[in-house]
Amino acid sequence: MGLLDDKVVLVNGGSQGVGAAVARAAVREGAVVAVTGRRPEPGEALVAELTAAGGTAVFVRADLADAEQAKDAVAQVVTAYGRVDCLVNSAGLTSRGTLLDTTPELFDQHIAVNLKGPFFAMQAAVADMVRREAPGTIVNVITSSAHGGQPFLAPYVAAKAGLAGLTRNAAHAHRWDRIRINGLNIGWTATEGEDATQRAFHGAGDDWREQAAARLPMGKLGQPDEIADFVVLLLSDRSGVVTGSVIDWDQNVLGGLD
């Protein structure tokens, strides 16, 4: 459909999982895409895949836990392509910790990746948009756990709930700049990162996806490509004037009780 024709899209945490799916969907819809990640191998492999399919893509190595690297990634894309039209913050840290056993070091890691990195990436991208007096769009991939979450996700919930509040705050602050900023509270999703987390922290076996799907209302985990299509819609002009919305993209209903 060409929803993102001629747009420059930066996807943070874009080398795998939901971010990689967003990168694929954005290229399919006509965008020039830059993806960031800490490890060059999956990022460069994704860029090679997108380029081979006829798209324009570049990998920018960056650790989003470092605010300066988060800002520099935006600067590199602006240098290469002249602007950033759309930003997606999809990097995330999901290591476990409860209120009682979370160390200050683990807490700081979650804040750095899940909140501080997106904050300063948004700062740099919005500054570019304001400088050019141009409209833009941002989507923050958050989590349905930001509403409260499981006890073993305490630092993750704290950081992601902060990102939900930041999404609304920044959207309000820059609505007159025609910069639309929205968030997506995704539920349990089938990604490479989730597979590693289930195996490392919950002793999951090879069939954990099937077992999990059987316990869910729709009979399946969230799918990255489906989430990506929704993100692309929010990035595009087809989402109209929507800004400051944090949308629950999940099969469990907040407040619903059995």
C-alpha atoms as one frame of an Amber mdcrd trajectory, in Angstrom:
protein
   0.000   0.000   0.000   2.997   2.317   0.338   1.954   3.574   3.762   5.487
   4.811   4.458   6.613   5.842   0.980   9.741   8.051   1.127   9.807   8.018
   4.933  13.031   7.500   6.893  12.296   5.129   9.765  14.660   4.387  12.650
  13.900   1.191  14.569  15.767   0.898  17.855  16.254  -2.702  18.874  15.485
  -3.603  15.302  17.810  -6.533  14.690  15.459  -9.228  15.993  12.001  -9.874
  17.406   9.325  -7.219  17.119  11.844  -4.625  15.943  12.992  -6.780  13.029
   9.369  -7.428  12.079   8.724  -3.672  12.116  11.765  -3.103   9.903  10.495
  -5.666   7.373   6.998  -4.182   7.368   8.317  -0.623   7.012  10.486  -1.547
   4.020   7.541  -3.329   2.463   5.530  -0.117   2.846   8.163   1.978   1.062
  10.366   3.286   3.865  14.101   3.696   4.103  14.935   1.861   7.334  17.762
   2.077   9.840  17.950  -0.529  12.598  20.015  -0.385  15.749  21.319  -3.174
  17.935  24.208  -4.077  20.179  25.368  -7.075  18.126  26.341  -6.515  14.502
  25.728 -10.077  13.251  21.898 -10.166  13.426  21.621  -6.501  12.455  23.778
  -6.851   9.377  22.028 -10.096   8.411  18.658  -8.341   8.560  19.921  -5.427
   6.481  21.284  -7.874   3.892  17.872  -9.582   3.776  16.029  -6.296   3.317
  18.475  -5.069   0.687  18.273  -8.336  -1.249  14.493  -7.897  -1.333  14.925
  -4.499  -2.989  14.682  -2.288   0.080  16.993   0.394   1.423  18.290  -0.362
   4.910  21.281   0.274   7.125  22.486  -1.107  10.455  23.705   1.250  13.182
  25.506  -0.422  16.054  24.341   1.131  19.308  23.708   0.158  22.913  20.503
   1.961  23.834  21.378   1.693  27.520  23.896   4.463  26.820  22.066   7.771
  26.335  24.845   9.180  24.187  24.713   6.183  21.858  20.930   6.501  21.663
  21.273  10.113  20.562  24.183   9.358  18.247  22.179   6.688  16.421  19.648
   9.362  15.470  22.455  11.700  14.434  23.973   9.027  12.184  20.667   8.485
  10.402  20.186  12.238   9.955  23.687  12.477   8.512  23.069   9.572   6.129
  19.538  10.423   4.965  18.965  14.030   5.942  16.229  13.384   8.500  14.309
  10.978  10.687  10.578  10.918   9.923   9.587   8.027  12.168  11.094   6.469
  15.276  10.228   3.112  16.829  11.607   2.226  20.249  11.393  -1.553  20.472
  14.528  -2.446  22.429  13.734  -4.068  25.745  15.296  -5.837  28.716  13.114
  -8.497  30.372  15.436 -10.074  32.945  13.600 -11.076  36.097  13.508  -9.471
  39.528  10.998  -9.053  42.339  10.584  -6.132  44.715  12.558  -8.069  47.332
  15.440  -9.477  45.298  16.098  -6.769  42.669  19.534  -5.236  43.120  20.263
  -1.573  42.416  22.380  -2.753  39.487  19.503  -4.720  37.921  17.107  -1.837
  38.492  19.499   0.578  36.784  19.853  -1.792  33.813  16.091  -1.837  33.304
  15.800   1.930  33.585  18.675   2.403  31.147  17.329   0.114  28.406  13.575
   0.406  28.877  13.257   4.100  29.755  16.403   6.214  29.476  17.358   4.959
  26.023  13.915   5.671  24.538  13.842   9.055  26.280  17.047  10.282  24.676
  16.329   8.701  21.295  13.019  10.577  21.318  14.794  13.756  22.391  17.169
  13.579  19.427  14.490  12.600  16.899  12.035  15.262  18.032  14.804  17.871
  17.973  15.467  16.967  14.328  11.764  17.216  13.472  11.384  20.555  15.245
  14.519  21.920  13.581  13.072  21.089  10.171   9.585  22.272  11.198   8.374
  18.930   9.870   5.774  16.500  11.198   6.839  13.101  12.467   5.663  10.002
  14.268   7.004   7.895  17.118   5.821   4.546  18.432   7.072   3.140  21.721
   6.714  -0.616  22.152   5.795  -0.981  25.816   4.058  -3.931  27.528   0.692
  -4.840  28.969   2.617  -5.521  32.187   3.012  -1.759  32.565  -0.452  -1.882
  34.162   0.934  -3.953  37.040   2.505  -7.130  35.758   3.807 -10.214  37.470
   5.722 -10.076  40.774   8.914 -11.291  39.059   8.889  -8.303  36.682   9.201
  -5.504  39.232  12.059  -3.476  37.664  10.746  -4.122  34.151   7.289  -2.873
  35.117   8.727   0.193  36.834  10.688   1.188  33.732   7.988   0.389  31.177
   5.294   2.169  33.188   7.591   5.168  33.068   7.785   4.829  29.291   3.983
   4.808  29.069   3.856   8.059  31.033   6.648   9.546  28.935   4.741   8.665
  25.764   1.732  10.693  26.890   3.843  13.561  28.201   5.890  13.936  25.017
   2.795  13.613  22.824   1.134  16.442  24.705   4.254  18.592  24.612   4.729
  18.277  20.844   1.221  18.056  19.448   1.472  21.606  18.081   4.667  20.554
  16.282   2.523  17.946  14.467   4.621  15.187  16.022   2.424  12.249  16.950
   3.673   9.913  19.675   1.876   6.708  20.636   2.615   3.515  22.520   1.691
  -0.134  22.189   1.227  -2.324  25.264   1.965  -5.717  23.773   1.180  -8.978
  25.546   3.038 -12.288  25.561   4.808 -12.457  22.203   6.712 -15.181  20.361
  10.177 -13.685  19.845  13.760 -14.901  20.010  14.272 -12.860  23.154  11.223
 -14.389  24.843  12.454 -17.865  23.959  15.790 -17.142  25.626  14.051 -15.642
  28.662  11.715 -18.622  29.112  14.615 -21.033  28.928  16.935 -19.032  31.190
  14.498 -18.029  33.924  11.663 -20.564  33.782  13.312 -23.809  32.702  11.181
 -23.973  29.563  11.617 -26.770  27.056  11.245 -26.833  23.307   7.456 -27.012
  23.521   6.932 -23.978  25.748   5.243 -22.002  22.938   2.646 -24.706  22.406
   2.011 -24.998  26.133   1.677 -21.232  26.465  -0.642 -20.958  23.465  -2.976
 -23.561  24.946  -3.482 -21.315  27.990  -4.324 -18.193  25.984  -7.805 -17.124
  24.789  -6.900 -16.921  21.094  -4.853 -20.120  21.198  -1.616 -18.425  20.202
   1.045 -16.025  21.400   1.262 -12.544  19.943   2.977 -12.612  16.552   5.698
 -10.065  15.704   4.500  -9.591  12.117   0.979  -8.739  13.288   2.321  -6.253
  15.821   4.550  -4.775  13.113   1.590  -4.117  10.830  -0.097  -2.186  13.629
   3.067  -0.194  14.346   3.337   0.743  10.665  -0.273   1.937  10.718   0.470
   4.162  13.730   3.558   5.541  11.986   1.621   6.311   8.824  -0.740   9.126
   7.936  -3.588   6.593   7.907  -3.706   6.782  11.705  -4.839  10.367  11.282
  -4.519  12.669  14.268  -4.078   9.970  16.923  -1.461  10.951  19.485  -0.820
  10.276  23.152  -2.552   6.907  22.982  -1.104   3.879  24.758  -2.997   1.014
  23.177  -3.389  -2.430  24.759  -2.427  -4.915  22.028  -3.274  -8.040  23.954
  -5.833 -10.826  24.314  -6.362 -10.312  28.025  -8.687  -7.482  29.013  -7.553
  -5.058  31.701 -10.058  -5.106  34.544 -11.854  -8.193  33.296 -12.359 -10.907
  35.924 -13.504 -14.539  35.703
